[in-house]
Amino acid sequence: MSKPKDYSWMTKDKLMTYTFIALLILAVVSAVIWSQVTPIDTVTGKPFMNLGLTVALDCVVAVLIAVGIDAFIYKIASDSPLNTMSAAVFGLIVALSYSLGVPAMATIEESMLPLAAPQSFVYVALITLVGLVLFKKLQGLAGRKYVNPAAAAKLVILLPFLYAVFVPKDHTINIPTLATNLNYSGTSSFGAWMQLCFGNPGPISKGTLPGYTASDVFQTLFLDKFHGWTGGASALAVIVVGIGLFIVARRYIKWRITAAYLGVTVIMSMLMFAAYGGDPALRLMFELFIGSSIFLAFFMATDPASTPLTYTGQIIFGAGLAIITVLLQTFASFYGGSIVALVIMNLTSPVLDKIGRLKPSTETKEPKLPKAKAFAPEKVKTYQCIRCGACMRVCCHKLSPILIKQAFDKQDFNAMSKLNADYCTGCGHCSYVCPSRIDLKGSILRAKAMLRQQ
Ligand code: SF4
Ligand code: SF4
């Protein structure tokens, strides 16, 4: 029997399993919060399905479709690996980034977004189908993903509804602009609109108007919103669960993107306050805790495949995401604009990958390595690179192992030489940490040997 191999304890499957558990917790929290509400169709007077049940069924529909399509493609395409956990995570992200809940100030017309069941099942299913086939599988054939599959698929499928977000006839109260001073005073204030749009519509439908003091609005934004992205129903839950996941998978999750996003959102909010006045906390709370922003910052912006590899690239990515989101929300009144901002920033990743690369050195610096685990050789499963960047962080010569391997695979001698493949001393740290178990060391040593023969 061959000897067990030592690798870091993290594998791609484990990373996906932890992410799935985190998303599942959020799905349960949202379903519990929203189970208090059964929206009423304001045109027919009939009730829609209970929102908590809708959240749960949306998640089941998306996960089953994603896992089913992944298994089907695996069966018919010999070179497509079975990625059950990754597909399940994708399904939950689609369901949790879907908007539900009919706000009290909205009317249901044909042009409205499909915010309730059974339409939500159809659209969640379509987004999952298009996202998995077109943006995960087909895009993956290009060797890397240029856009976040869930975000891109949602934009494609919901594009015909986009104009409804801005059309006054669909709302009894116009969507307010953020390009003005925001305050709580009066029934036409931003605070009052916030409560009509995101507060619990149950009491509102019985004639009890919600309070719109600072603490009422803060509670809605931070603890329990009843409209918008399902996963962002409770900003507090997203933050607690997200930080928990970042701690468990700290070497493999690009948390710097989230940190930069939140930091720059604070700065942008303060700049908008300086420009327009009003209550600074109200603007800040809205920009930070609106469901689309907080869920996207923790669970979509950190998608390794479509984000930069370097620390500097990740910080610029998070900052750009915040700037574009705040600008879209302020000047286009496009609440939920973070999804467009994400796709735009995804497209900059190939450029950002080149910023902040460490300077290769012949000197050896011993890295801090994660815990080891022994794997029987037959249990070592390999996957495509997920672009977590872990190999770049542990190289004792500050090389970029994944980039050297890609250059080696293309037999690009110029790139191998520019990336200083000849500095590699074969320590194997890069292969050890790789959650996809790619033989980086082997490829890089072969690249080094080829360069020497040149
Ligand atoms: S094997 Fe080479 S590329 Fe990999 S960590 Fe060691 S020195 Fe760096
Ligand atoms: S090759 Fe590097 S970036 Fe790719 S999965 Fe492995 S450790 Fe992560």
Tab-separated table of C-alpha atoms and ligand atoms in Angstrom:
chain	number	residue	atom	x	y	z
A	1	MET	CA	0.000	0.000	0.000
A	2	SER	CA	1.387	3.442	-0.873
A	3	LYS	CA	2.156	5.867	1.921
A	4	PRO	CA	-0.499	8.465	2.893
A	5	LYS	CA	0.202	11.985	1.613
A	6	ASP	CA	0.329	15.058	3.835
A	7	TYR	CA	-1.645	18.107	2.734
A	8	SER	CA	-3.222	21.039	4.511
A	9	TRP	CA	-6.553	20.055	6.031
A	10	MET	CA	-8.592	22.270	3.695
A	11	THR	CA	-9.944	20.820	0.466
A	12	LYS	CA	-12.212	22.395	-2.114
A	13	ASP	CA	-15.047	20.103	-1.006
A	14	LYS	CA	-14.609	21.169	2.640
A	15	LEU	CA	-14.553	24.833	1.670
A	16	MET	CA	-17.786	24.368	-0.275
A	17	THR	CA	-19.366	22.408	2.595
A	18	TYR	CA	-18.596	25.168	5.121
A	19	THR	CA	-19.939	27.801	2.727
A	20	PHE	CA	-23.078	25.721	2.193
A	21	ILE	CA	-23.644	25.415	5.956
A	22	ALA	CA	-23.198	29.192	6.387
A	23	LEU	CA	-25.693	29.914	3.596
A	24	LEU	CA	-28.118	27.348	4.963
A	25	ILE	CA	-28.073	29.088	8.362
A	26	LEU	CA	-28.914	32.365	6.623
A	27	ALA	CA	-31.710	30.705	4.651
A	28	VAL	CA	-33.235	29.401	7.902
A	29	VAL	CA	-32.909	32.819	9.606
A	30	SER	CA	-34.582	34.554	6.636
A	31	ALA	CA	-37.340	31.941	6.427
A	32	VAL	CA	-38.073	32.286	10.152
A	33	ILE	CA	-38.143	36.100	10.022
A	34	TRP	CA	-40.291	36.185	6.898
A	35	SER	CA	-42.692	33.489	8.071
A	36	GLN	CA	-44.459	36.381	9.872
A	37	VAL	CA	-45.644	37.716	6.520
A	38	THR	CA	-48.174	36.529	3.962
A	39	PRO	CA	-48.267	39.315	1.345
A	40	ILE	CA	-51.545	40.351	-0.210
A	41	ASP	CA	-51.957	41.078	-3.906
A	42	THR	CA	-53.131	44.693	-3.781
A	43	VAL	CA	-54.977	44.311	-7.094
A	44	THR	CA	-56.946	41.065	-6.486
A	45	GLY	CA	-56.957	41.206	-2.669
A	46	LYS	CA	-55.887	37.545	-2.553
A	47	PRO	CA	-52.987	36.348	-0.390
A	48	PHE	CA	-49.728	35.116	-1.901
A	49	MET	CA	-47.824	32.196	-0.368
A	50	ASN	CA	-46.324	32.826	3.084
A	51	LEU	CA	-42.924	34.496	2.608
A	52	GLY	CA	-41.038	32.134	4.945
A	53	LEU	CA	-42.326	29.127	3.015
A	54	THR	CA	-41.465	30.887	-0.272
A	55	VAL	CA	-37.856	31.389	0.902
A	56	ALA	CA	-37.565	27.714	1.854
A	57	LEU	CA	-39.051	26.477	-1.427
A	58	ASP	CA	-36.946	28.881	-3.526
A	59	CYS	CA	-33.843	27.407	-1.853
A	60	VAL	CA	-35.002	23.818	-2.450
A	61	VAL	CA	-35.829	24.558	-6.117
A	62	ALA	CA	-32.462	26.246	-6.767
A	63	VAL	CA	-30.339	23.597	-5.004
A	64	LEU	CA	-32.126	20.660	-6.661
A	65	ILE	CA	-31.843	22.210	-10.117
A	66	ALA	CA	-28.174	23.155	-9.667
A	67	VAL	CA	-27.154	19.735	-8.313
A	68	GLY	CA	-29.286	17.949	-10.933
A	69	ILE	CA	-27.799	19.879	-13.868
A	70	ASP	CA	-24.276	19.383	-12.517
A	71	ALA	CA	-24.865	15.606	-12.309
A	72	PHE	CA	-26.430	15.551	-15.778
A	73	ILE	CA	-23.500	17.423	-17.368
A	74	TYR	CA	-21.094	15.084	-15.547
A	75	LYS	CA	-22.898	12.106	-17.115
A	76	ILE	CA	-22.935	13.410	-20.675
A	77	ALA	CA	-19.586	15.258	-20.804
A	78	SER	CA	-16.656	13.036	-19.905
A	79	ASP	CA	-14.357	15.976	-19.041
A	80	SER	CA	-16.806	17.736	-16.687
A	81	PRO	CA	-16.119	16.833	-13.034
A	82	LEU	CA	-18.910	16.202	-10.531
A	83	ASN	CA	-19.058	19.291	-8.306
A	84	THR	CA	-22.059	18.537	-6.096
A	85	MET	CA	-21.169	20.832	-3.177
A	86	SER	CA	-20.120	23.678	-5.448
A	87	ALA	CA	-23.434	23.353	-7.356
A	88	ALA	CA	-25.399	23.288	-4.075
A	89	VAL	CA	-23.616	26.475	-2.904
A	90	PHE	CA	-24.397	28.102	-6.250
A	91	GLY	CA	-28.089	27.170	-5.896
A	92	LEU	CA	-28.303	28.711	-2.418
A	93	ILE	CA	-26.560	31.885	-3.573
A	94	VAL	CA	-29.075	32.256	-6.416
A	95	ALA	CA	-32.023	31.771	-4.040
A	96	LEU	CA	-30.620	34.082	-1.367
A	97	SER	CA	-29.771	36.856	-3.834
A	98	TYR	CA	-33.319	36.804	-5.190
A	99	SER	CA	-35.676	39.620	-4.116
A	100	LEU	CA	-38.939	38.744	-2.390
A	101	GLY	CA	-41.591	40.611	-0.434
A	102	VAL	CA	-44.128	43.086	-1.729
A	103	PRO	CA	-43.486	46.464	-0.078
A	104	ALA	CA	-46.481	48.320	1.308
A	105	MET	CA	-45.978	51.198	-1.132
A	106	ALA	CA	-45.955	48.962	-4.220
A	107	THR	CA	-48.820	47.958	-6.462
A	108	ILE	CA	-48.746	44.663	-8.300
A	109	GLU	CA	-48.815	45.246	-11.991
A	110	GLU	CA	-47.579	43.128	-14.820
A	111	SER	CA	-44.345	45.046	-15.012
A	112	MET	CA	-43.460	44.513	-11.347
A	113	LEU	CA	-40.641	42.219	-10.421
A	114	PRO	CA	-41.845	38.705	-9.601
A	115	LEU	CA	-41.559	39.226	-5.842
A	116	ALA	CA	-43.738	36.363	-4.607
A	117	ALA	CA	-44.504	32.670	-5.240
A	118	PRO	CA	-45.259	30.969	-7.567
A	119	GLN	CA	-43.498	33.346	-10.030
A	120	SER	CA	-40.383	33.383	-7.841
A	121	PHE	CA	-39.968	29.608	-8.321
A	122	VAL	CA	-39.917	30.054	-12.095
A	123	TYR	CA	-37.375	32.885	-12.029
A	124	VAL	CA	-35.150	31.264	-9.420
A	125	ALA	CA	-35.170	28.090	-11.550
A	126	LEU	CA	-34.304	30.067	-14.711
A	127	ILE	CA	-31.475	31.980	-13.054
A	128	THR	CA	-30.053	28.721	-11.676
A	129	LEU	CA	-30.267	27.012	-15.074
A	130	VAL	CA	-28.657	29.855	-17.031
A	131	GLY	CA	-26.094	30.536	-14.302
A	132	LEU	CA	-24.955	26.932	-14.030
A	133	VAL	CA	-24.846	26.069	-17.719
A	134	LEU	CA	-23.754	29.357	-19.264
A	135	PHE	CA	-21.789	31.175	-16.582
A	136	LYS	CA	-20.371	28.284	-14.538
A	137	LYS	CA	-19.789	25.408	-16.951
A	138	LEU	CA	-19.318	27.145	-20.326
A	139	GLN	CA	-17.461	30.112	-18.867
A	140	GLY	CA	-15.243	27.657	-16.952
A	141	LEU	CA	-14.089	26.182	-20.278
A	142	ALA	CA	-12.190	29.444	-20.855
A	143	GLY	CA	-9.887	28.407	-17.979
A	144	ARG	CA	-11.234	31.026	-15.557
A	145	LYS	CA	-14.495	32.748	-14.722
A	146	TYR	CA	-14.628	36.397	-15.717
A	147	VAL	CA	-17.966	37.217	-14.052
A	148	ASN	CA	-19.748	35.923	-10.976
A	149	PRO	CA	-22.158	33.274	-12.375
A	150	ALA	CA	-25.067	34.026	-9.995
A	151	ALA	CA	-24.827	37.809	-10.517
A	152	ALA	CA	-24.502	37.592	-14.299
A	153	ALA	CA	-27.387	35.113	-14.638
A	154	LYS	CA	-29.644	37.231	-12.421
A	155	LEU	CA	-28.935	40.313	-14.527
A	156	VAL	CA	-29.642	38.445	-17.771
A	157	ILE	CA	-32.911	36.874	-16.592
A	158	LEU	CA	-34.288	39.897	-14.731
A	159	LEU	CA	-33.197	42.494	-17.308
A	160	PRO	CA	-36.754	42.823	-18.743
A	161	PHE	CA	-37.941	43.821	-15.249
A	162	LEU	CA	-35.187	46.295	-14.523
A	163	TYR	CA	-37.141	49.340	-15.689
A	164	ALA	CA	-39.974	48.445	-13.254
A	165	VAL	CA	-37.669	49.367	-10.370
A	166	PHE	CA	-37.733	52.982	-11.484
A	167	VAL	CA	-41.267	53.300	-12.888
A	168	PRO	CA	-43.498	55.455	-10.668
A	169	LYS	CA	-46.775	53.787	-11.792
A	170	ASP	CA	-45.720	50.631	-9.961
A	171	HIS	CA	-45.438	52.457	-6.668
A	172	THR	CA	-47.938	54.475	-4.686
A	173	ILE	CA	-44.945	56.492	-3.474
A	174	ASN	CA	-42.067	57.300	-5.835
A	175	ILE	CA	-38.691	55.739	-5.137
A	176	PRO	CA	-36.808	58.498	-3.307
A	177	THR	CA	-33.428	59.765	-4.437
A	178	LEU	CA	-30.356	59.541	-2.228
A	179	ALA	CA	-28.989	62.677	-3.929
A	180	THR	CA	-30.658	64.855	-1.323
A	181	ASN	CA	-30.622	65.302	2.435
A	182	LEU	CA	-31.996	62.169	4.116
A	183	ASN	CA	-33.981	62.519	7.317
A	184	TYR	CA	-36.764	61.079	9.462
A	185	SER	CA	-39.134	64.043	9.708
A	186	GLY	CA	-42.577	63.767	8.116
A	187	THR	CA	-44.504	61.074	6.268
A	188	SER	CA	-42.663	61.832	3.038
A	189	SER	CA	-39.230	61.547	4.651
A	190	PHE	CA	-36.682	58.912	3.693
A	191	GLY	CA	-37.122	57.267	7.112
A	192	ALA	CA	-40.880	56.876	6.541
A	193	TRP	CA	-40.268	55.477	3.028
A	194	MET	CA	-37.751	52.993	4.425
A	195	GLN	CA	-40.363	51.641	6.812
A	196	LEU	CA	-43.075	51.398	4.143
A	197	CYS	CA	-40.709	49.625	1.801
A	198	PHE	CA	-38.788	47.334	4.151
A	199	GLY	CA	-40.904	47.218	7.337
A	200	ASN	CA	-43.251	44.369	8.259
A	201	PRO	CA	-46.198	44.729	5.827
A	202	GLY	CA	-48.494	42.652	8.097
A	203	PRO	CA	-49.401	45.442	10.570
A	204	ILE	CA	-49.310	47.996	7.719
A	205	SER	CA	-52.020	46.097	5.808
A	206	LYS	CA	-54.189	46.215	8.970
A	207	GLY	CA	-53.860	49.979	9.066
A	208	THR	CA	-51.039	50.306	11.644
A	209	LEU	CA	-48.487	52.663	10.165
A	210	PRO	CA	-44.919	51.840	11.157
A	211	GLY	CA	-42.848	54.198	13.290
A	212	TYR	CA	-40.003	55.898	11.500
A	213	THR	CA	-37.758	57.157	14.258
A	214	ALA	CA	-34.021	56.447	14.084
A	215	SER	CA	-34.350	53.314	16.222
A	216	ASP	CA	-37.314	51.966	14.156
A	217	VAL	CA	-35.376	52.362	10.921
A	218	PHE	CA	-32.182	50.958	12.453
A	219	GLN	CA	-34.057	47.881	13.648
A	220	THR	CA	-35.473	47.307	10.172
A	221	LEU	CA	-32.171	47.736	8.396
A	222	PHE	CA	-30.061	45.800	10.893
A	223	LEU	CA	-32.360	43.090	12.252
A	224	ASP	CA	-35.333	42.289	10.041
A	225	LYS	CA	-36.139	43.623	6.582
A	226	PHE	CA	-39.226	42.243	4.853
A	227	HIS	CA	-38.393	43.118	1.277
A	228	GLY	CA	-35.335	42.723	-0.936
A	229	TRP	CA	-32.637	40.091	-1.209
A	230	THR	CA	-33.700	37.029	0.766
A	231	GLY	CA	-30.236	36.424	2.212
A	232	GLY	CA	-30.007	39.989	3.498
A	233	ALA	CA	-33.213	39.870	5.580
A	234	SER	CA	-31.121	40.226	8.724
A	235	ALA	CA	-27.880	42.188	8.320
A	236	LEU	CA	-26.854	41.042	11.807
A	237	ALA	CA	-27.160	37.371	10.795
A	238	VAL	CA	-25.141	37.958	7.596
A	239	ILE	CA	-22.353	39.651	9.567
A	240	VAL	CA	-22.193	36.977	12.313
A	241	VAL	CA	-22.393	34.006	9.903
A	242	GLY	CA	-20.044	35.674	7.390
A	243	ILE	CA	-17.369	36.425	10.003
A	244	GLY	CA	-17.714	32.851	11.318
A	245	LEU	CA	-17.027	31.493	7.805
A	246	PHE	CA	-14.097	33.880	7.309
A	247	ILE	CA	-12.528	32.624	10.552
A	248	VAL	CA	-12.982	28.922	9.733
A	249	ALA	CA	-11.619	29.292	6.170
A	250	ARG	CA	-9.363	32.299	6.796
A	251	ARG	CA	-6.514	31.332	4.444
A	252	TYR	CA	-8.842	30.538	1.582
A	253	ILE	CA	-11.495	33.278	1.633
A	254	LYS	CA	-10.791	36.727	0.239
A	255	TRP	CA	-12.084	38.634	3.271
A	256	ARG	CA	-10.049	41.708	2.332
A	257	ILE	CA	-12.598	42.418	-0.407
A	258	THR	CA	-15.392	42.587	2.193
A	259	ALA	CA	-13.291	44.723	4.553
A	260	ALA	CA	-12.365	47.168	1.756
A	261	TYR	CA	-15.972	47.277	0.554
A	262	LEU	CA	-17.356	48.108	3.998
A	263	GLY	CA	-14.601	50.656	4.741
A	264	VAL	CA	-15.017	52.520	1.444
A	265	THR	CA	-18.827	52.413	1.778
A	266	VAL	CA	-18.427	54.322	5.064
A	267	ILE	CA	-16.177	56.890	3.353
A	268	MET	CA	-18.543	57.262	0.379
A	269	SER	CA	-21.526	57.704	2.713
A	270	MET	CA	-19.697	60.460	4.554
A	271	LEU	CA	-18.834	62.180	1.255
A	272	MET	CA	-22.494	62.033	0.190
A	273	PHE	CA	-23.502	63.409	3.579
A	274	ALA	CA	-21.006	66.251	3.125
A	275	ALA	CA	-22.530	66.971	-0.296
A	276	TYR	CA	-26.227	66.662	0.598
A	277	GLY	CA	-26.536	66.965	4.394
A	278	GLY	CA	-29.346	65.319	6.357
A	279	ASP	CA	-28.816	62.591	8.939
A	280	PRO	CA	-25.400	60.917	8.405
A	281	ALA	CA	-26.333	57.739	10.329
A	282	LEU	CA	-29.442	57.159	8.202
A	283	ARG	CA	-27.431	57.332	4.980
A	284	LEU	CA	-24.654	55.166	6.401
A	285	MET	CA	-27.046	52.508	7.726
A	286	PHE	CA	-28.854	52.349	4.396
A	287	GLU	CA	-25.666	51.955	2.355
A	288	LEU	CA	-24.160	49.361	4.706
A	289	PHE	CA	-27.135	47.227	5.671
A	290	ILE	CA	-29.479	47.231	2.698
A	291	GLY	CA	-29.929	43.506	1.949
A	292	SER	CA	-28.280	43.486	-1.482
A	293	SER	CA	-25.137	45.225	-0.217
A	294	ILE	CA	-24.522	43.273	2.961
A	295	PHE	CA	-25.225	39.824	1.478
A	296	LEU	CA	-23.194	40.570	-1.640
A	297	ALA	CA	-20.256	41.932	0.390
A	298	PHE	CA	-19.894	38.736	2.445
A	299	PHE	CA	-21.027	35.964	0.111
A	300	MET	CA	-20.758	37.054	-3.550
A	301	ALA	CA	-17.958	39.608	-3.728
A	302	THR	CA	-15.586	37.055	-2.184
A	303	ASP	CA	-16.199	34.411	-4.873
A	304	PRO	CA	-12.586	33.294	-5.496
A	305	ALA	CA	-13.020	32.384	-9.159
A	306	SER	CA	-13.974	35.844	-10.435
A	307	THR	CA	-11.913	38.079	-8.107
A	308	PRO	CA	-8.236	39.134	-8.029
A	309	LEU	CA	-5.468	36.913	-6.651
A	310	THR	CA	-3.277	39.565	-5.002
A	311	TYR	CA	-4.029	41.371	-1.719
A	312	THR	CA	-3.699	44.799	-3.351
A	313	GLY	CA	-5.941	43.694	-6.213
A	314	GLN	CA	-8.546	42.491	-3.704
A	315	ILE	CA	-8.506	45.781	-1.797
A	316	ILE	CA	-8.901	47.802	-5.017
A	317	PHE	CA	-11.687	45.409	-6.066
A	318	GLY	CA	-13.609	45.920	-2.796
A	319	ALA	CA	-13.094	49.693	-2.938
A	320	GLY	CA	-14.272	49.894	-6.571
A	321	LEU	CA	-17.306	47.783	-5.742
A	322	ALA	CA	-18.280	50.186	-2.947
A	323	ILE	CA	-17.746	53.307	-5.068
A	324	ILE	CA	-19.813	52.036	-8.016
A	325	THR	CA	-22.563	50.717	-5.717
A	326	VAL	CA	-22.949	54.010	-3.842
A	327	LEU	CA	-22.897	55.994	-7.105
A	328	LEU	CA	-25.568	53.743	-8.674
A	329	GLN	CA	-27.737	53.937	-5.562
A	330	THR	CA	-27.325	57.689	-5.215
A	331	PHE	CA	-27.561	58.941	-8.774
A	332	ALA	CA	-29.655	56.244	-10.485
A	333	SER	CA	-31.843	55.375	-7.444
A	334	PHE	CA	-30.937	51.796	-8.326
A	335	TYR	CA	-31.148	50.109	-4.945
A	336	GLY	CA	-29.562	46.710	-5.451
A	337	GLY	CA	-27.082	48.243	-7.910
A	338	SER	CA	-24.316	46.313	-6.135
A	339	ILE	CA	-24.960	43.388	-8.494
A	340	VAL	CA	-24.114	45.536	-11.546
A	341	ALA	CA	-21.096	46.922	-9.686
A	342	LEU	CA	-19.949	43.361	-8.972
A	343	VAL	CA	-20.037	42.307	-12.622
A	344	ILE	CA	-18.178	45.495	-13.640
A	345	MET	CA	-15.464	44.887	-11.022
A	346	ASN	CA	-15.248	41.182	-11.977
A	347	LEU	CA	-14.233	42.290	-15.468
A	348	THR	CA	-11.320	44.276	-14.013
A	349	SER	CA	-9.893	41.203	-12.217
A	350	PRO	CA	-7.452	40.181	-15.000
A	351	VAL	CA	-5.863	43.650	-14.706
A	352	LEU	CA	-5.990	43.711	-10.902
A	353	ASP	CA	-4.238	40.313	-10.829
A	354	LYS	CA	-1.115	42.129	-12.039
A	355	ILE	CA	-1.179	44.732	-9.254
A	356	GLY	CA	0.560	43.986	-5.968
A	357	ARG	CA	2.361	40.788	-6.925
A	358	LEU	CA	5.219	40.137	-4.519
A	359	LYS	CA	8.717	40.574	-5.910
A	360	PRO	CA	10.273	37.109	-6.321
A	361	SER	CA	13.399	36.593	-4.273
A	362	THR	CA	16.148	33.986	-4.134
A	363	GLU	CA	16.169	34.290	-0.350
A	364	THR	CA	14.087	31.749	1.561
A	365	LYS	CA	11.359	32.879	3.937
A	366	GLU	CA	9.655	30.075	5.836
A	367	PRO	CA	5.874	30.493	5.612
A	368	LYS	CA	3.315	29.785	8.327
A	369	LEU	CA	1.491	26.710	7.099
A	370	PRO	CA	-2.008	25.498	7.995
A	371	LYS	CA	-2.505	22.219	9.905
A	372	ALA	CA	-1.561	19.024	8.062
A	373	LYS	CA	-3.768	16.028	7.400
A	374	ALA	CA	-2.800	12.627	6.012
A	375	PHE	CA	-4.760	11.589	2.926
A	376	ALA	CA	-4.646	8.074	1.449
A	377	PRO	CA	-3.380	8.482	-2.159
A	378	GLU	CA	-6.632	7.154	-3.634
A	379	LYS	CA	-8.577	9.784	-1.658
A	380	VAL	CA	-6.639	12.737	-3.070
A	381	LYS	CA	-9.167	14.311	-5.451
A	382	THR	CA	-7.937	17.035	-7.791
A	383	TYR	CA	-10.001	19.935	-9.141
A	384	GLN	CA	-9.621	22.976	-11.372
A	385	CYS	CA	-7.939	25.945	-9.675
A	386	ILE	CA	-10.486	27.946	-7.664
A	387	ARG	CA	-8.176	31.016	-7.572
A	388	CYS	CA	-8.060	31.224	-3.784
A	389	GLY	CA	-4.482	32.562	-3.982
A	390	ALA	CA	-3.252	30.362	-1.096
A	391	CYS	CA	-0.288	29.054	-3.133
A	392	MET	CA	0.945	32.629	-3.730
A	393	ARG	CA	0.897	33.398	-0.046
A	394	VAL	CA	3.034	30.456	1.099
A	395	CYS	CA	5.796	30.420	-1.498
A	396	CYS	CA	9.056	30.892	0.371
A	397	HIS	CA	10.475	32.746	-2.682
A	398	LYS	CA	7.412	34.954	-3.206
A	399	LEU	CA	6.660	33.312	-6.550
A	400	SER	CA	3.197	33.031	-8.101
A	401	PRO	CA	2.886	29.233	-8.404
A	402	ILE	CA	-0.509	29.156	-10.111
A	403	LEU	CA	0.557	31.711	-12.727
A	404	ILE	CA	3.772	29.784	-13.415
A	405	LYS	CA	1.787	26.569	-13.803
A	406	GLN	CA	-0.602	28.260	-16.234
A	407	ALA	CA	2.366	29.565	-18.262
A	408	PHE	CA	3.915	26.075	-18.183
A	409	ASP	CA	0.659	24.494	-19.412
A	410	LYS	CA	0.693	26.935	-22.344
A	411	GLN	CA	4.428	26.363	-22.820
A	412	ASP	CA	4.868	30.139	-22.591
A	413	PHE	CA	8.628	30.383	-21.891
A	414	ASN	CA	8.613	34.138	-21.837
A	415	ALA	CA	5.989	34.230	-19.037
A	416	MET	CA	7.729	31.427	-17.079
A	417	SER	CA	10.949	33.382	-17.207
A	418	LYS	CA	9.281	36.697	-16.248
A	419	LEU	CA	7.638	34.956	-13.286
A	420	ASN	CA	11.086	33.719	-12.158
A	421	ALA	CA	10.187	30.022	-12.231
A	422	ASP	CA	13.937	29.300	-11.928
A	423	TYR	CA	13.899	30.578	-8.297
A	424	CYS	CA	11.783	27.577	-7.235
A	425	THR	CA	13.603	25.272	-4.816
A	426	GLY	CA	10.886	22.608	-4.843
A	427	CYS	CA	9.848	23.001	-1.199
A	428	GLY	CA	6.300	21.899	-2.126
A	429	HIS	CA	4.490	24.379	0.150
A	430	CYS	CA	2.320	25.515	-2.759
A	431	SER	CA	1.063	21.983	-3.510
A	432	TYR	CA	0.607	21.357	0.220
A	433	VAL	CA	-1.834	24.252	0.735
A	434	CYS	CA	-3.716	23.959	-2.545
A	435	PRO	CA	-7.337	22.980	-1.741
A	436	SER	CA	-7.724	21.724	-5.319
A	437	ARG	CA	-4.675	19.453	-4.851
A	438	ILE	CA	-2.987	20.664	-8.029
A	439	ASP	CA	0.584	19.440	-8.516
A	440	LEU	CA	2.059	22.935	-8.629
A	441	LYS	CA	5.519	21.913	-7.465
A	442	GLY	CA	5.842	19.273	-10.212
A	443	SER	CA	4.852	21.703	-12.974
A	444	ILE	CA	7.080	24.476	-11.672
A	445	LEU	CA	10.127	22.222	-11.371
A	446	ARG	CA	9.519	21.048	-14.925
A	447	ALA	CA	9.209	24.694	-16.006
A	448	LYS	CA	12.515	25.438	-14.244
A	449	ALA	CA	14.234	22.518	-16.004
A	450	MET	CA	12.942	23.726	-19.380
A	451	LEU	CA	14.171	27.269	-18.713
A	452	ARG	CA	17.634	25.896	-17.869
A	453	GLN	CA	17.763	24.022	-21.163
A	454	GLN	CA	16.934	27.186	-23.108
B	1	SF4	S1	7.639	24.491	-4.665
B	1	SF4	FE1	8.559	26.298	-5.646
B	1	SF4	S2	6.809	27.550	-6.232
B	1	SF4	FE2	6.048	26.075	-4.732
B	1	SF4	S3	6.199	27.138	-2.778
B	1	SF4	FE3	8.114	25.985	-3.033
B	1	SF4	S4	9.543	27.444	-3.997
B	1	SF4	FE4	7.459	28.297	-4.240
B	2	SF4	S1	-3.564	26.590	-7.504
B	2	SF4	FE1	-3.300	28.212	-5.988
B	2	SF4	S2	-4.987	29.651	-6.412
B	2	SF4	FE2	-5.483	27.705	-7.419
B	2	SF4	S3	-6.719	26.565	-5.960
B	2	SF4	FE3	-4.605	25.918	-5.664
B	2	SF4	S4	-3.855	27.253	-4.033
B	2	SF4	FE4	-5.731	28.186	-4.825
